[in-house]
PDB file of C-alpha atoms and ligand atoms in Angstrom:
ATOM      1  CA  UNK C   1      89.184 300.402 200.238  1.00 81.00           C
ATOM      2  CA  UNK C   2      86.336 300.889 197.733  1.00 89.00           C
ATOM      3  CA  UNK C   3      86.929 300.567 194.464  1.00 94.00           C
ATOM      4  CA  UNK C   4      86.236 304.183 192.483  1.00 96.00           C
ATOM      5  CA  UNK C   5      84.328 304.012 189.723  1.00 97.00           C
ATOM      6  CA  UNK C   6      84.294 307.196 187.151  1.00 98.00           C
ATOM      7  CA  UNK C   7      81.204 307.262 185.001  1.00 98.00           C
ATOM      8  CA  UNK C   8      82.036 309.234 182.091  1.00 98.00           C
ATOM      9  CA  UNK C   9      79.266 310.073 180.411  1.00 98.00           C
ATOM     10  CA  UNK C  10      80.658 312.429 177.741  1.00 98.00           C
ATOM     11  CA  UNK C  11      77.705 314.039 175.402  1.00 98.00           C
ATOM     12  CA  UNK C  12      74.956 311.995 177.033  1.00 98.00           C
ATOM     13  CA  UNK C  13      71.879 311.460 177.526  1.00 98.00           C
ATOM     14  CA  UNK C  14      69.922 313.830 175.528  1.00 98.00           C
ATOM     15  CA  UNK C  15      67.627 314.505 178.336  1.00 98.00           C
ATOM     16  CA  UNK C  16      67.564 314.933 182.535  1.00 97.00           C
ATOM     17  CA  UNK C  17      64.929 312.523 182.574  1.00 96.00           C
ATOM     18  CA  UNK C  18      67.419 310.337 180.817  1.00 96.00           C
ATOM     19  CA  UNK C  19      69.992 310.911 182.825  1.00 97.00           C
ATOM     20  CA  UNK C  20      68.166 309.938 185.803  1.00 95.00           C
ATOM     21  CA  UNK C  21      67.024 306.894 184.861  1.00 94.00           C
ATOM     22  CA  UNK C  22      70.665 306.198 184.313  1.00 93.00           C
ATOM     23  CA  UNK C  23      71.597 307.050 187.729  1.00 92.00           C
ATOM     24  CA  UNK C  24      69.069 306.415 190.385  1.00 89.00           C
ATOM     25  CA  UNK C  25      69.525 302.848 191.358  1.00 84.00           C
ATOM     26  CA  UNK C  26      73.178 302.501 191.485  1.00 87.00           C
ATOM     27  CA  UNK C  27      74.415 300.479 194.278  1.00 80.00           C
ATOM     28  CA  UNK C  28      75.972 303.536 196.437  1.00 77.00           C
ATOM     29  CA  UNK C  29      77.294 301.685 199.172  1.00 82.00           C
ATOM     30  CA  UNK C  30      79.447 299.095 197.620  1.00 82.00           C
ATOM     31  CA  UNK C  31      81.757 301.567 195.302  1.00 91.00           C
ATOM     32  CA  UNK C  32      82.495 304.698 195.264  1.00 94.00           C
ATOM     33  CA  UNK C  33      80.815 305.537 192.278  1.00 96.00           C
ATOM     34  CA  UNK C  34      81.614 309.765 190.507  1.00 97.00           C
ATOM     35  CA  UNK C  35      79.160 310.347 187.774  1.00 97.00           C
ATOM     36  CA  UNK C  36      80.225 313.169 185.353  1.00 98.00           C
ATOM     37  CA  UNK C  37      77.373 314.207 183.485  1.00 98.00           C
ATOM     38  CA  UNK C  38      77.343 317.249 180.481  1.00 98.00           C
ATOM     39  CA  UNK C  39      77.704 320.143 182.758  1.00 98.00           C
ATOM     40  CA  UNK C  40      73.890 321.450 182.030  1.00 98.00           C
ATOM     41  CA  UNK C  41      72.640 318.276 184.078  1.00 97.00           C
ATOM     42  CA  UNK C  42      74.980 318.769 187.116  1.00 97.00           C
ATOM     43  CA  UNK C  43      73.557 320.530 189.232  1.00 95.00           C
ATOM     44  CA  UNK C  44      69.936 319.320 188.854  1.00 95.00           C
ATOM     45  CA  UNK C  45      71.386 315.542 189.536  1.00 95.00           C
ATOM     46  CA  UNK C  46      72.968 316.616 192.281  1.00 93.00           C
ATOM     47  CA  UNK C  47      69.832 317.754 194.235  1.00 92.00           C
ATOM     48  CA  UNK C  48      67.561 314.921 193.132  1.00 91.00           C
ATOM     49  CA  UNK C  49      69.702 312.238 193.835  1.00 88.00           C
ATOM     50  CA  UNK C  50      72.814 312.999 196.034  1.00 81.00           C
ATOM     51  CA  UNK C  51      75.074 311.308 194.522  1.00 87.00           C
ATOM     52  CA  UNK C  52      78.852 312.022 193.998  1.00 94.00           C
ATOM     53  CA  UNK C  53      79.374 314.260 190.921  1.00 97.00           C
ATOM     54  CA  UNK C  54      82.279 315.231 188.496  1.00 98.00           C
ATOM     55  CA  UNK C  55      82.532 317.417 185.333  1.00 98.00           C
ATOM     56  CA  UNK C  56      84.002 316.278 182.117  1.00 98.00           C
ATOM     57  CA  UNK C  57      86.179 319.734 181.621  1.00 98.00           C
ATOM     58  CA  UNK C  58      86.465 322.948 183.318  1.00 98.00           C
ATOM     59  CA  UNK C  59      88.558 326.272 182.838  1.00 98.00           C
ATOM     60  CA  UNK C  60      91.515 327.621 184.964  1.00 98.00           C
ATOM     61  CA  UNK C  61      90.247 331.154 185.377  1.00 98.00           C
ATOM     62  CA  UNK C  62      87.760 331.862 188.117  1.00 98.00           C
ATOM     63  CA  UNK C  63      85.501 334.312 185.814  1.00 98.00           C
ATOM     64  CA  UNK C  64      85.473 336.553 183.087  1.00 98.00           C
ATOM     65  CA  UNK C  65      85.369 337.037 178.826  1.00 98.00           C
ATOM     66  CA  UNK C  66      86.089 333.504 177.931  1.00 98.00           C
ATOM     67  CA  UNK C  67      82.820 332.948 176.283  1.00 98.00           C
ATOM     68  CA  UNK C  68      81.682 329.022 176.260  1.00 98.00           C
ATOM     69  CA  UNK C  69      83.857 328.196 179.237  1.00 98.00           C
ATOM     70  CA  UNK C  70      82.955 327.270 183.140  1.00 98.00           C
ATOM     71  CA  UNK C  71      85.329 327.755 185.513  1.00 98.00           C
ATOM     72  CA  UNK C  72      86.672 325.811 188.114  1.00 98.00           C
ATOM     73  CA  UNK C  73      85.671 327.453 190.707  1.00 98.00           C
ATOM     74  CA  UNK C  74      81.319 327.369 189.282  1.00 98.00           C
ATOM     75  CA  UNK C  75      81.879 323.329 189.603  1.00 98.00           C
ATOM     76  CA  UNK C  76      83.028 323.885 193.085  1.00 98.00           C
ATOM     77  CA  UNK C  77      79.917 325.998 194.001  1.00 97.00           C
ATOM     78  CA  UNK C  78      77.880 323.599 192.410  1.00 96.00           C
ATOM     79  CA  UNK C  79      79.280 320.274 194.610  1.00 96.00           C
ATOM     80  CA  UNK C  80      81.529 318.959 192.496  1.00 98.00           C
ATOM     81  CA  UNK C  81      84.084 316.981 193.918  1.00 98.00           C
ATOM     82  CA  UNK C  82      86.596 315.517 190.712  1.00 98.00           C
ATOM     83  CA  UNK C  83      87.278 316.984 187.454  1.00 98.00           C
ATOM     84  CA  UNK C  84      88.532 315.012 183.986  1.00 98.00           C
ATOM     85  CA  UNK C  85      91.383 316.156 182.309  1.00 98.00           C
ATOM     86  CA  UNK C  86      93.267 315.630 179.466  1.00 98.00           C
ATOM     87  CA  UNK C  87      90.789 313.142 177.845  1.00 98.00           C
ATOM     88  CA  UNK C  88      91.855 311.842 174.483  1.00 98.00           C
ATOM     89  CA  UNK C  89      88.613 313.512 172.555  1.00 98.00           C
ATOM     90  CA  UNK C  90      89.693 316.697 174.448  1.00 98.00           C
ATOM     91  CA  UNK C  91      93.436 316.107 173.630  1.00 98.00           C
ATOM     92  CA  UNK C  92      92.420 315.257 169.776  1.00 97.00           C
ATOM     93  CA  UNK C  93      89.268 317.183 169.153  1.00 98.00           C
ATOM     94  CA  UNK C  94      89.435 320.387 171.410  1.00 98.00           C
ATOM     95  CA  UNK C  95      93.927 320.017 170.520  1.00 98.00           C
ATOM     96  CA  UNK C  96      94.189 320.667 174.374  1.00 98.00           C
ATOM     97  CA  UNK C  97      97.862 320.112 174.370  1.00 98.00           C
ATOM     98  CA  UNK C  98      99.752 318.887 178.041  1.00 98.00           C
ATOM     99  CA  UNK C  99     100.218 322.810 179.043  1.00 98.00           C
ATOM    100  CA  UNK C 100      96.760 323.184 178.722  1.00 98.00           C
ATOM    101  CA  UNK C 101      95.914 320.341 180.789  1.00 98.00           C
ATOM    102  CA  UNK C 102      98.501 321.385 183.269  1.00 98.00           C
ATOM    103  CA  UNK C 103      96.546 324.681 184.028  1.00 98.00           C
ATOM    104  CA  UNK C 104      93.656 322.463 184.280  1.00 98.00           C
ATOM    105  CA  UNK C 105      95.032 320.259 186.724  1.00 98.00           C
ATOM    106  CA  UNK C 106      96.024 323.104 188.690  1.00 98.00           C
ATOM    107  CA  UNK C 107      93.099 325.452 189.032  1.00 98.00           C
ATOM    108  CA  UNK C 108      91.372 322.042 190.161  1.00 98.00           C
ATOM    109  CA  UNK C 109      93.618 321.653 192.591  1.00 98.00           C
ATOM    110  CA  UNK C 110      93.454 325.365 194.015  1.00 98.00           C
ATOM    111  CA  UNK C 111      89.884 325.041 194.840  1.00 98.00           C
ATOM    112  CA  UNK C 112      90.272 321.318 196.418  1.00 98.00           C
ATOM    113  CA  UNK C 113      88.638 319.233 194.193  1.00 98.00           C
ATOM    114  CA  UNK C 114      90.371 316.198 192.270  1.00 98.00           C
ATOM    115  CA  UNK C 115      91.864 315.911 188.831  1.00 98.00           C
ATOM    116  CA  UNK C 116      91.209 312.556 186.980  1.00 98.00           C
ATOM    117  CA  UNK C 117      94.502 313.040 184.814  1.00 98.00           C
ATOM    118  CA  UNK C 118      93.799 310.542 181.765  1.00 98.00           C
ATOM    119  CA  UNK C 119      97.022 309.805 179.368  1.00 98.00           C
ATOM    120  CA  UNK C 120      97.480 307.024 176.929  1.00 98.00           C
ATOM    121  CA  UNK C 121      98.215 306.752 173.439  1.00 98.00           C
ATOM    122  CA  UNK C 122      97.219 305.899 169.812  1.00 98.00           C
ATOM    123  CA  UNK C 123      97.006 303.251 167.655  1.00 97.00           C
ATOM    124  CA  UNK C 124     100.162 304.363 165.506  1.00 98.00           C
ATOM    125  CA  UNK C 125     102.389 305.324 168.942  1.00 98.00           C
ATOM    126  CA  UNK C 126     101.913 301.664 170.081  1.00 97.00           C
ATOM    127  CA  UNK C 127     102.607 300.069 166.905  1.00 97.00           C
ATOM    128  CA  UNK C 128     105.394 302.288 166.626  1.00 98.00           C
ATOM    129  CA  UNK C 129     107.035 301.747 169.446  1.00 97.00           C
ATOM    130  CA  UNK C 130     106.497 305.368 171.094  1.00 98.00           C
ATOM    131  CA  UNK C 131     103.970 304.170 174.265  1.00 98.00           C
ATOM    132  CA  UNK C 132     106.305 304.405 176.957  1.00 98.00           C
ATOM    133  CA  UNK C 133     107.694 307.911 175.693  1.00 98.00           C
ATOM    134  CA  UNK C 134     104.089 309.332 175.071  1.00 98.00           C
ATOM    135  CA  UNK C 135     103.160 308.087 178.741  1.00 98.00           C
ATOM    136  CA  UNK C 136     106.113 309.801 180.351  1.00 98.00           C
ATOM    137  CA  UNK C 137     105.580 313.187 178.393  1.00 98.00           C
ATOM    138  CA  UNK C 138     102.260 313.266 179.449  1.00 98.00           C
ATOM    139  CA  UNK C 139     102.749 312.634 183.076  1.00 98.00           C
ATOM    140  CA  UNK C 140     105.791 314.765 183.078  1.00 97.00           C
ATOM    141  CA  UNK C 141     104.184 317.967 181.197  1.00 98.00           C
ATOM    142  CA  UNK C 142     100.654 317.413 182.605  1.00 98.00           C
ATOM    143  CA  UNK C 143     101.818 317.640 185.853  1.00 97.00           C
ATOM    144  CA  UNK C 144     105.091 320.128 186.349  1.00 97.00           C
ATOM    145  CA  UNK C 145     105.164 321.833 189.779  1.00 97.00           C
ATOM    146  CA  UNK C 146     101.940 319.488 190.893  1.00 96.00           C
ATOM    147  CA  UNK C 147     102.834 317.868 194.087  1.00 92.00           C
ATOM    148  CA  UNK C 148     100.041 316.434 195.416  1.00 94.00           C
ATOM    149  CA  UNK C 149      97.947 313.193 195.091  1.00 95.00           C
ATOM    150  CA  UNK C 150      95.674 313.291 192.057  1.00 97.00           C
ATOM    151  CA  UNK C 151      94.173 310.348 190.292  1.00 98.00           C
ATOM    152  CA  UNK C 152      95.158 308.969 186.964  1.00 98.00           C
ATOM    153  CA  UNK C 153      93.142 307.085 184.435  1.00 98.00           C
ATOM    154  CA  UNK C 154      95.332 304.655 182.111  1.00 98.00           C
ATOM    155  CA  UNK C 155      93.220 305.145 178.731  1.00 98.00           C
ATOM    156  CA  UNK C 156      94.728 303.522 175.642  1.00 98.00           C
ATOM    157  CA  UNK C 157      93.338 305.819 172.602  1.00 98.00           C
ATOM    158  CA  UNK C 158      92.829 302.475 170.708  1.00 98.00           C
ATOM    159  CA  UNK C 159      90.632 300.784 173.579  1.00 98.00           C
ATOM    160  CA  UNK C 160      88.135 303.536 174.063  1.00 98.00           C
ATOM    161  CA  UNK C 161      84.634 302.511 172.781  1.00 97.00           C
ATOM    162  CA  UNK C 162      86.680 299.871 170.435  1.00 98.00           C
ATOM    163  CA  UNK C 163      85.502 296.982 172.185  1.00 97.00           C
ATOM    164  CA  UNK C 164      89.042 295.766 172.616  1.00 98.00           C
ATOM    165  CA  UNK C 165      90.031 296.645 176.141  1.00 98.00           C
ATOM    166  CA  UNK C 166      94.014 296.760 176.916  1.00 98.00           C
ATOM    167  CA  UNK C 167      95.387 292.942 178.067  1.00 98.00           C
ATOM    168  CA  UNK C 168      96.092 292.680 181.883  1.00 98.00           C
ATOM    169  CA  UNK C 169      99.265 292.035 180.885  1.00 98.00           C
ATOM    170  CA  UNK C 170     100.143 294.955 179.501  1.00 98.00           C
ATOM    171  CA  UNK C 171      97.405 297.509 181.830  1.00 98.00           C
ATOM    172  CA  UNK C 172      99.871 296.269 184.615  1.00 97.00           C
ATOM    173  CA  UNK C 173     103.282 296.903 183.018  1.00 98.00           C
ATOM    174  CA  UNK C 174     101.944 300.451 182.498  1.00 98.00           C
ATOM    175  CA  UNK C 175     100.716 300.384 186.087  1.00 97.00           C
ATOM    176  CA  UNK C 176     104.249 299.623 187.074  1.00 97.00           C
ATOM    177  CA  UNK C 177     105.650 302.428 184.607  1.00 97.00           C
ATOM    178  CA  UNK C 178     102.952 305.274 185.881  1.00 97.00           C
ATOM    179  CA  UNK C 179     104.382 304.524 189.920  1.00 96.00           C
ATOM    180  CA  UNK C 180     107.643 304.669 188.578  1.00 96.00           C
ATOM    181  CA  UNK C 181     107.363 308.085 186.779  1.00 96.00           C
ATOM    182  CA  UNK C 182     104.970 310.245 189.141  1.00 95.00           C
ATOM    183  CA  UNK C 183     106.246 311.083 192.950  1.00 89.00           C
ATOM    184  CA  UNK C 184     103.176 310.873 195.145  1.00 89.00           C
ATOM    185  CA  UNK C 185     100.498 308.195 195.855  1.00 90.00           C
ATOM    186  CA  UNK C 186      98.092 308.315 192.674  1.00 93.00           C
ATOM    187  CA  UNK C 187      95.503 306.223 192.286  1.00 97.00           C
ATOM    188  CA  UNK C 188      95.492 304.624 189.080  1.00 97.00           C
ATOM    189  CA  UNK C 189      92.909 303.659 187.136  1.00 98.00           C
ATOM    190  CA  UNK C 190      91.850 301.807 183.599  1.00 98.00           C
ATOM    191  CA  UNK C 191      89.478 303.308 180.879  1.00 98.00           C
ATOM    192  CA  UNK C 192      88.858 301.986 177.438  1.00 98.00           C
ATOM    193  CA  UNK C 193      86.844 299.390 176.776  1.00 98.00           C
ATOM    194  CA  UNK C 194      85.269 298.378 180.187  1.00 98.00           C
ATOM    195  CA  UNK C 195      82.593 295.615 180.720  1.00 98.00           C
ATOM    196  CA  UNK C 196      81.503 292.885 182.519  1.00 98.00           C
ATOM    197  CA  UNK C 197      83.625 290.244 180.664  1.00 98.00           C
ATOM    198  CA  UNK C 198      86.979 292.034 181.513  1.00 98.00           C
ATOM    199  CA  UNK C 199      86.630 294.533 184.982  1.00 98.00           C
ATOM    200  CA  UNK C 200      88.332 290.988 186.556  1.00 97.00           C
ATOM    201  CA  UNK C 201      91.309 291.555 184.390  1.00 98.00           C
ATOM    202  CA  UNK C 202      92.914 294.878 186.313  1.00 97.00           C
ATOM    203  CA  UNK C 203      93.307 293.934 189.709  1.00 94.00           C
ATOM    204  CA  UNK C 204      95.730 295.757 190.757  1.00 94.00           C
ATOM    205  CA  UNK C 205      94.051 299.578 189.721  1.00 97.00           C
ATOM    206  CA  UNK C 206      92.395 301.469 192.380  1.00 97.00           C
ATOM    207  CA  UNK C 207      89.460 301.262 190.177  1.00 97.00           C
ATOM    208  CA  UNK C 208      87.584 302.596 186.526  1.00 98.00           C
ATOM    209  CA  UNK C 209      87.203 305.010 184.487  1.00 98.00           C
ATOM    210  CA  UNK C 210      84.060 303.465 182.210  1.00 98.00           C
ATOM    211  CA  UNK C 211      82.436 305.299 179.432  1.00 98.00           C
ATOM    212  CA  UNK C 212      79.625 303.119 176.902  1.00 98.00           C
ATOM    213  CA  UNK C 213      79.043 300.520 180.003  1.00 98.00           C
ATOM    214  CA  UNK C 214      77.772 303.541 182.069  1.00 97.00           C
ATOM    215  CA  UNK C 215      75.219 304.973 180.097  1.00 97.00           C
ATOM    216  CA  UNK C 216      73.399 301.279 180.436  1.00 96.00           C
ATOM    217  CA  UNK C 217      72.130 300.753 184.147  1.00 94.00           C
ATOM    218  CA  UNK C 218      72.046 297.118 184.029  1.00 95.00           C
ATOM    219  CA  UNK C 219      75.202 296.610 182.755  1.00 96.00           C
ATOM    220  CA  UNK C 220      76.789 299.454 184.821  1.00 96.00           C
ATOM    221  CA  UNK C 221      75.303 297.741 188.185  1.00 94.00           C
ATOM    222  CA  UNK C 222      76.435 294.603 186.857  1.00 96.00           C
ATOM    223  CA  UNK C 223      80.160 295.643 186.961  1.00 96.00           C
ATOM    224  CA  UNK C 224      79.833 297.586 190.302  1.00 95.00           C
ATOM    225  CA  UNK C 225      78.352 293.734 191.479  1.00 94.00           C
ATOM    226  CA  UNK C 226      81.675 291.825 189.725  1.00 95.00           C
ATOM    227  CA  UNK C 227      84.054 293.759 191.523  1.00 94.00           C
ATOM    228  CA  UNK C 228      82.384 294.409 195.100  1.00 91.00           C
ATOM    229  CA  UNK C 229      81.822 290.519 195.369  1.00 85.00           C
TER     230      UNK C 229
HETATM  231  P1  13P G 301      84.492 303.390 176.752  1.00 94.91           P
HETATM  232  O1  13P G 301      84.327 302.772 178.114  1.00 94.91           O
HETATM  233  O2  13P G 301      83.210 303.644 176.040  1.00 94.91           O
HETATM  234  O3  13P G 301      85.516 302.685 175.939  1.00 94.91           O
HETATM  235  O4  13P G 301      85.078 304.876 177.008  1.00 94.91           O
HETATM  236  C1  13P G 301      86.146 305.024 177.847  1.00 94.91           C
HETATM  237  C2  13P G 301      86.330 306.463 178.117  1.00 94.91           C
HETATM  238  O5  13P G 301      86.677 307.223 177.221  1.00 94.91           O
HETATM  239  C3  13P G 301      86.068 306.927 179.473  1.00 94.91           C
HETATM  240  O6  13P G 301      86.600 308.186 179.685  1.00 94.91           O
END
């Protein structure tokens, strides 16, 4: 199978023109590569350069008076295919809490497109001992009365755009733990952190979530070239 790569592009580039020059020479046919760009670029990207898009949030309700919010169902029409959920800077920022995310995951669900469920913790909650219990909650509330395949992102709080990327050692134990606590056939990925130096470390994931190494071409080609060889 391909290996899935999730760009996540979160509040960049400033401008289309940007984001195309990020995105129009990316090696298609080896990965399957999801670019989520801000929402205002979706649309446009989509029809320029065919490639397979995702959003970064959405809302559960189809339409109404929920000013500042798009819906589910407006991705859909616009050809997305996978939605992000329960990102830490949503989580921490936006204090989307696991019922939240739950909704989420299910509206995305209703209208047949696929939730990228991310969960790790913080700095303090590994230190502290609390990992595996912040994992389980997470999976556990984030995805009551969802009983289907979705995909999961492994993102360690203290890895994302740290430069310190979670140890194999440990991305695998929580590979192990995610299988064990979830009842259908996920696929799992790891965010936090990615590059060049260390995509070889996570073998065993069905692929990346990667947010800095995206936004640079050469450096995003050069991981799509690492782990298709
Ligand atoms: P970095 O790859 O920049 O650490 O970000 C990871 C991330 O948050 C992707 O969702």
């Amino acid at each position: 199978m391909k290996p899935l790569l999730i760009a996540n592009w979160k509040m960049n580039p400033l401008s289309l023109e940007g984001a195309i020059k990020i995105s129009n020479n990316l090696p298609r046919d080896k990965a399957e590569i999801i670019i989520c760009p801000p929402f205002i670029f979706i649309e446009k990207l989509k029809k320029i350069l065919d490639i397979g898009i995702g959003a970064q949030n959405c809302f559960w309700e189809e339409a109404g008076a929920f000013t500042g919010e798009i819906s589910t169902l407006m991705l859909k029409l616009m050809g997305v295919t996978h939605v992000i959920v329960g990102h830490s800077e949503r989580r921490e920022i936006f204090k989307e809490n696991n019922l939240i995310i739950n909704k989420k995951i299910k509206s995305i669900l209703k209208e047949g497109l696929t939730p990228i469920l991310c969960i790790g913790e913080t700095k303090i909650e590994k230190e502290s001992g609390e990992t595996w219990d912040v994992l389980k909650k997470q999976l556990k509330e984030g995805l009551t009365g969802v009983n289907r395949d979705i995909i999961i992102a492994y993102e360690p709080i203290w890895a994302i755009g740290s430069g310190i990327a979670c140890s194999s050692d440990v991305a695998e134990e929580v590979m192990v733990f995610i299988k064990k606590n979830t009842f259908f056939d996920n696929k799992i990925l790891y965010g936090g952190s990615v590059n060049s130096n260390n995509v070889t470390d996570y073998p065993s994931f069905s692929g990346f979530l990667i947010g800095g190494a995206s936004l640079n071409p050469v450096e995003f080609n050069k991981i799509i070239e690492i782990i298709t060889q």
